[in-house]
Amino acid sequence: MNSRLYDAAFAIILLLVVWSFYRAQRDPANNFNLFDLIMENGRVSRIGFAYLVGLLVTSWVLVSSVQSESREIDVIFSAYLAAWVAPIVAKLFSPPPPAGTVTTQTSATVTQTVDRDKT
């Protein structure tokens, strides 16, 4: 198949996904909020937005590499997994924070941990 036909099919699928998100967002009976994907404490999260854009771009590179039958697809796929799956697995197996601690983040991106039992 022609590469442009693949690109058109991918664009149509992406538009259908975006359209379904939009419909879910507009339905008053649905609690789904699309902005929750990139929001943190009522504001747009730079890291969340960067992750979302990075995920879309790297997914596009992976799909394009598969379409072009690139020889380096195993390296590209390994890098894709390392970038997106490894952090999720690491978070799943990381120990929870100790009970009674609250982590706050200030606008200067300094993280402070306060133990409620000692204050």
PDB file of C-alpha atoms in Angstrom:
ATOM      1  CA  MET A   1       0.000   0.000   0.000  1.00  0.00           C
ATOM      2  CA  ASN A   2       1.000   3.549  -0.562  1.00  0.00           C
ATOM      3  CA  SER A   3       2.502   5.429   2.387  1.00  0.00           C
ATOM      4  CA  ARG A   4       0.077   8.313   1.878  1.00  0.00           C
ATOM      5  CA  LEU A   5      -2.844   5.922   2.148  1.00  0.00           C
ATOM      6  CA  TYR A   6      -1.502   4.716   5.518  1.00  0.00           C
ATOM      7  CA  ASP A   7      -1.111   8.316   6.652  1.00  0.00           C
ATOM      8  CA  ALA A   8      -4.669   9.130   5.586  1.00  0.00           C
ATOM      9  CA  ALA A   9      -6.049   6.066   7.378  1.00  0.00           C
ATOM     10  CA  PHE A  10      -4.105   6.955  10.537  1.00  0.00           C
ATOM     11  CA  ALA A  11      -5.357  10.558  10.363  1.00  0.00           C
ATOM     12  CA  ILE A  12      -8.972   9.383   9.987  1.00  0.00           C
ATOM     13  CA  ILE A  13      -8.640   7.011  12.950  1.00  0.00           C
ATOM     14  CA  LEU A  14      -7.051   9.782  15.023  1.00  0.00           C
ATOM     15  CA  LEU A  15      -9.877  12.173  14.112  1.00  0.00           C
ATOM     16  CA  LEU A  16     -12.463   9.548  15.091  1.00  0.00           C
ATOM     17  CA  VAL A  17     -10.773   9.076  18.466  1.00  0.00           C
ATOM     18  CA  VAL A  18     -10.634  12.838  19.041  1.00  0.00           C
ATOM     19  CA  TRP A  19     -14.278  13.152  18.010  1.00  0.00           C
ATOM     20  CA  SER A  20     -15.340  10.410  20.432  1.00  0.00           C
ATOM     21  CA  PHE A  21     -13.391  12.148  23.239  1.00  0.00           C
ATOM     22  CA  TYR A  22     -15.144  15.393  22.347  1.00  0.00           C
ATOM     23  CA  ARG A  23     -18.578  13.737  22.459  1.00  0.00           C
ATOM     24  CA  ALA A  24     -17.781  12.133  25.822  1.00  0.00           C
ATOM     25  CA  GLN A  25     -16.596  15.520  27.100  1.00  0.00           C
ATOM     26  CA  ARG A  26     -19.822  17.249  26.049  1.00  0.00           C
ATOM     27  CA  ASP A  27     -22.192  14.620  27.499  1.00  0.00           C
ATOM     28  CA  PRO A  28     -23.493  15.937  30.860  1.00  0.00           C
ATOM     29  CA  ALA A  29     -24.229  12.405  32.107  1.00  0.00           C
ATOM     30  CA  ASN A  30     -20.584  11.368  31.701  1.00  0.00           C
ATOM     31  CA  ASN A  31     -17.956  12.238  34.342  1.00  0.00           C
ATOM     32  CA  PHE A  32     -15.139  12.033  31.785  1.00  0.00           C
ATOM     33  CA  ASN A  33     -13.092  15.209  31.524  1.00  0.00           C
ATOM     34  CA  LEU A  34     -10.534  15.278  28.722  1.00  0.00           C
ATOM     35  CA  PHE A  35      -8.526  17.983  30.466  1.00  0.00           C
ATOM     36  CA  ASP A  36      -7.839  15.606  33.374  1.00  0.00           C
ATOM     37  CA  LEU A  37      -5.226  14.013  31.101  1.00  0.00           C
ATOM     38  CA  ILE A  38      -3.063  17.139  31.293  1.00  0.00           C
ATOM     39  CA  MET A  39      -4.335  19.008  34.385  1.00  0.00           C
ATOM     40  CA  GLU A  40      -2.828  19.038  37.864  1.00  0.00           C
ATOM     41  CA  ASN A  41      -4.358  20.992  40.758  1.00  0.00           C
ATOM     42  CA  GLY A  42      -6.619  22.956  38.396  1.00  0.00           C
ATOM     43  CA  ARG A  43      -3.793  24.066  36.101  1.00  0.00           C
ATOM     44  CA  VAL A  44      -2.255  22.634  32.947  1.00  0.00           C
ATOM     45  CA  SER A  45       0.678  20.420  33.881  1.00  0.00           C
ATOM     46  CA  ARG A  46       3.753  21.062  31.760  1.00  0.00           C
ATOM     47  CA  ILE A  47       4.985  17.536  32.354  1.00  0.00           C
ATOM     48  CA  GLY A  48       1.584  15.994  31.580  1.00  0.00           C
ATOM     49  CA  PHE A  49       1.297  17.994  28.366  1.00  0.00           C
ATOM     50  CA  ALA A  50       4.877  17.160  27.360  1.00  0.00           C
ATOM     51  CA  TYR A  51       4.250  13.460  28.022  1.00  0.00           C
ATOM     52  CA  LEU A  52       1.084  13.515  25.938  1.00  0.00           C
ATOM     53  CA  VAL A  53       2.791  15.251  23.010  1.00  0.00           C
ATOM     54  CA  GLY A  54       5.832  12.991  23.348  1.00  0.00           C
ATOM     55  CA  LEU A  55       3.639   9.895  23.359  1.00  0.00           C
ATOM     56  CA  LEU A  56       1.848  11.026  20.203  1.00  0.00           C
ATOM     57  CA  VAL A  57       5.080  11.905  18.391  1.00  0.00           C
ATOM     58  CA  THR A  58       6.929   8.716  19.321  1.00  0.00           C
ATOM     59  CA  SER A  59       3.872   6.630  18.436  1.00  0.00           C
ATOM     60  CA  TRP A  60       3.781   8.319  15.043  1.00  0.00           C
ATOM     61  CA  VAL A  61       7.506   7.582  14.529  1.00  0.00           C
ATOM     62  CA  LEU A  62       6.952   3.936  15.470  1.00  0.00           C
ATOM     63  CA  VAL A  63       4.003   3.544  13.091  1.00  0.00           C
ATOM     64  CA  SER A  64       5.873   5.319  10.280  1.00  0.00           C
ATOM     65  CA  SER A  65       8.904   3.078  10.797  1.00  0.00           C
ATOM     66  CA  VAL A  66       6.763  -0.032  10.588  1.00  0.00           C
ATOM     67  CA  GLN A  67       5.096   1.255   7.429  1.00  0.00           C
ATOM     68  CA  SER A  68       8.415   1.973   5.745  1.00  0.00           C
ATOM     69  CA  GLU A  69       9.726  -1.451   6.814  1.00  0.00           C
ATOM     70  CA  SER A  70      12.758   0.116   8.454  1.00  0.00           C
ATOM     71  CA  ARG A  71      15.636  -2.175   9.343  1.00  0.00           C
ATOM     72  CA  GLU A  72      16.048  -0.542  12.730  1.00  0.00           C
ATOM     73  CA  ILE A  73      12.483  -1.304  13.870  1.00  0.00           C
ATOM     74  CA  ASP A  74      13.700  -3.503  16.734  1.00  0.00           C
ATOM     75  CA  VAL A  75      15.844  -0.650  18.094  1.00  0.00           C
ATOM     76  CA  ILE A  76      13.037   1.880  17.621  1.00  0.00           C
ATOM     77  CA  PHE A  77      10.514  -0.396  19.307  1.00  0.00           C
ATOM     78  CA  SER A  78      12.907  -1.061  22.215  1.00  0.00           C
ATOM     79  CA  ALA A  79      13.423   2.685  22.698  1.00  0.00           C
ATOM     80  CA  TYR A  80       9.643   3.190  22.556  1.00  0.00           C
ATOM     81  CA  LEU A  81       9.110   0.578  25.257  1.00  0.00           C
ATOM     82  CA  ALA A  82      11.892   2.015  27.388  1.00  0.00           C
ATOM     83  CA  ALA A  83      10.416   5.499  27.133  1.00  0.00           C
ATOM     84  CA  TRP A  84       6.765   4.666  27.837  1.00  0.00           C
ATOM     85  CA  VAL A  85       6.458   1.276  29.506  1.00  0.00           C
ATOM     86  CA  ALA A  86       9.453   1.246  31.862  1.00  0.00           C
ATOM     87  CA  PRO A  87       8.317   4.293  33.920  1.00  0.00           C
ATOM     88  CA  ILE A  88       4.838   2.806  34.335  1.00  0.00           C
ATOM     89  CA  VAL A  89       6.240  -0.534  35.488  1.00  0.00           C
ATOM     90  CA  ALA A  90       8.640   1.255  37.846  1.00  0.00           C
ATOM     91  CA  LYS A  91       5.758   3.217  39.370  1.00  0.00           C
ATOM     92  CA  LEU A  92       3.722   0.036  39.827  1.00  0.00           C
ATOM     93  CA  PHE A  93       6.506  -1.627  41.802  1.00  0.00           C
ATOM     94  CA  SER A  94       7.701   1.409  43.775  1.00  0.00           C
ATOM     95  CA  PRO A  95       6.838   1.414  47.473  1.00  0.00           C
ATOM     96  CA  PRO A  96       4.088   3.778  48.614  1.00  0.00           C
ATOM     97  CA  PRO A  97       5.080   6.885  50.577  1.00  0.00           C
ATOM     98  CA  PRO A  98       5.080   6.516  54.372  1.00  0.00           C
ATOM     99  CA  ALA A  99       1.755   7.116  56.102  1.00  0.00           C
ATOM    100  CA  GLY A 100       1.238  10.610  57.442  1.00  0.00           C
ATOM    101  CA  THR A 101       3.473  12.391  54.925  1.00  0.00           C
ATOM    102  CA  VAL A 102       2.270  15.054  52.545  1.00  0.00           C
ATOM    103  CA  THR A 103       4.314  16.075  49.513  1.00  0.00           C
ATOM    104  CA  THR A 104       3.736  19.603  48.249  1.00  0.00           C
ATOM    105  CA  GLN A 105       5.176  21.342  45.228  1.00  0.00           C
ATOM    106  CA  THR A 106       5.746  25.091  45.068  1.00  0.00           C
ATOM    107  CA  SER A 107       5.888  27.264  41.972  1.00  0.00           C
ATOM    108  CA  ALA A 108       9.686  27.186  42.069  1.00  0.00           C
ATOM    109  CA  THR A 109       9.453  23.391  41.538  1.00  0.00           C
ATOM    110  CA  VAL A 110      10.982  22.634  44.913  1.00  0.00           C
ATOM    111  CA  THR A 111       9.460  19.573  46.553  1.00  0.00           C
ATOM    112  CA  GLN A 112       8.956  19.636  50.318  1.00  0.00           C
ATOM    113  CA  THR A 113       7.821  16.660  52.390  1.00  0.00           C
ATOM    114  CA  VAL A 114       6.072  17.370  55.672  1.00  0.00           C
ATOM    115  CA  ASP A 115       5.426  14.727  58.328  1.00  0.00           C
ATOM    116  CA  ARG A 116       2.006  15.445  59.824  1.00  0.00           C
ATOM    117  CA  ASP A 117       2.728  13.504  62.984  1.00  0.00           C
ATOM    118  CA  LYS A 118       5.578  15.812  63.999  1.00  0.00           C
ATOM    119  CA  THR A 119       3.920  19.181  63.214  1.00  0.00           C
TER     120      THR A 119
END
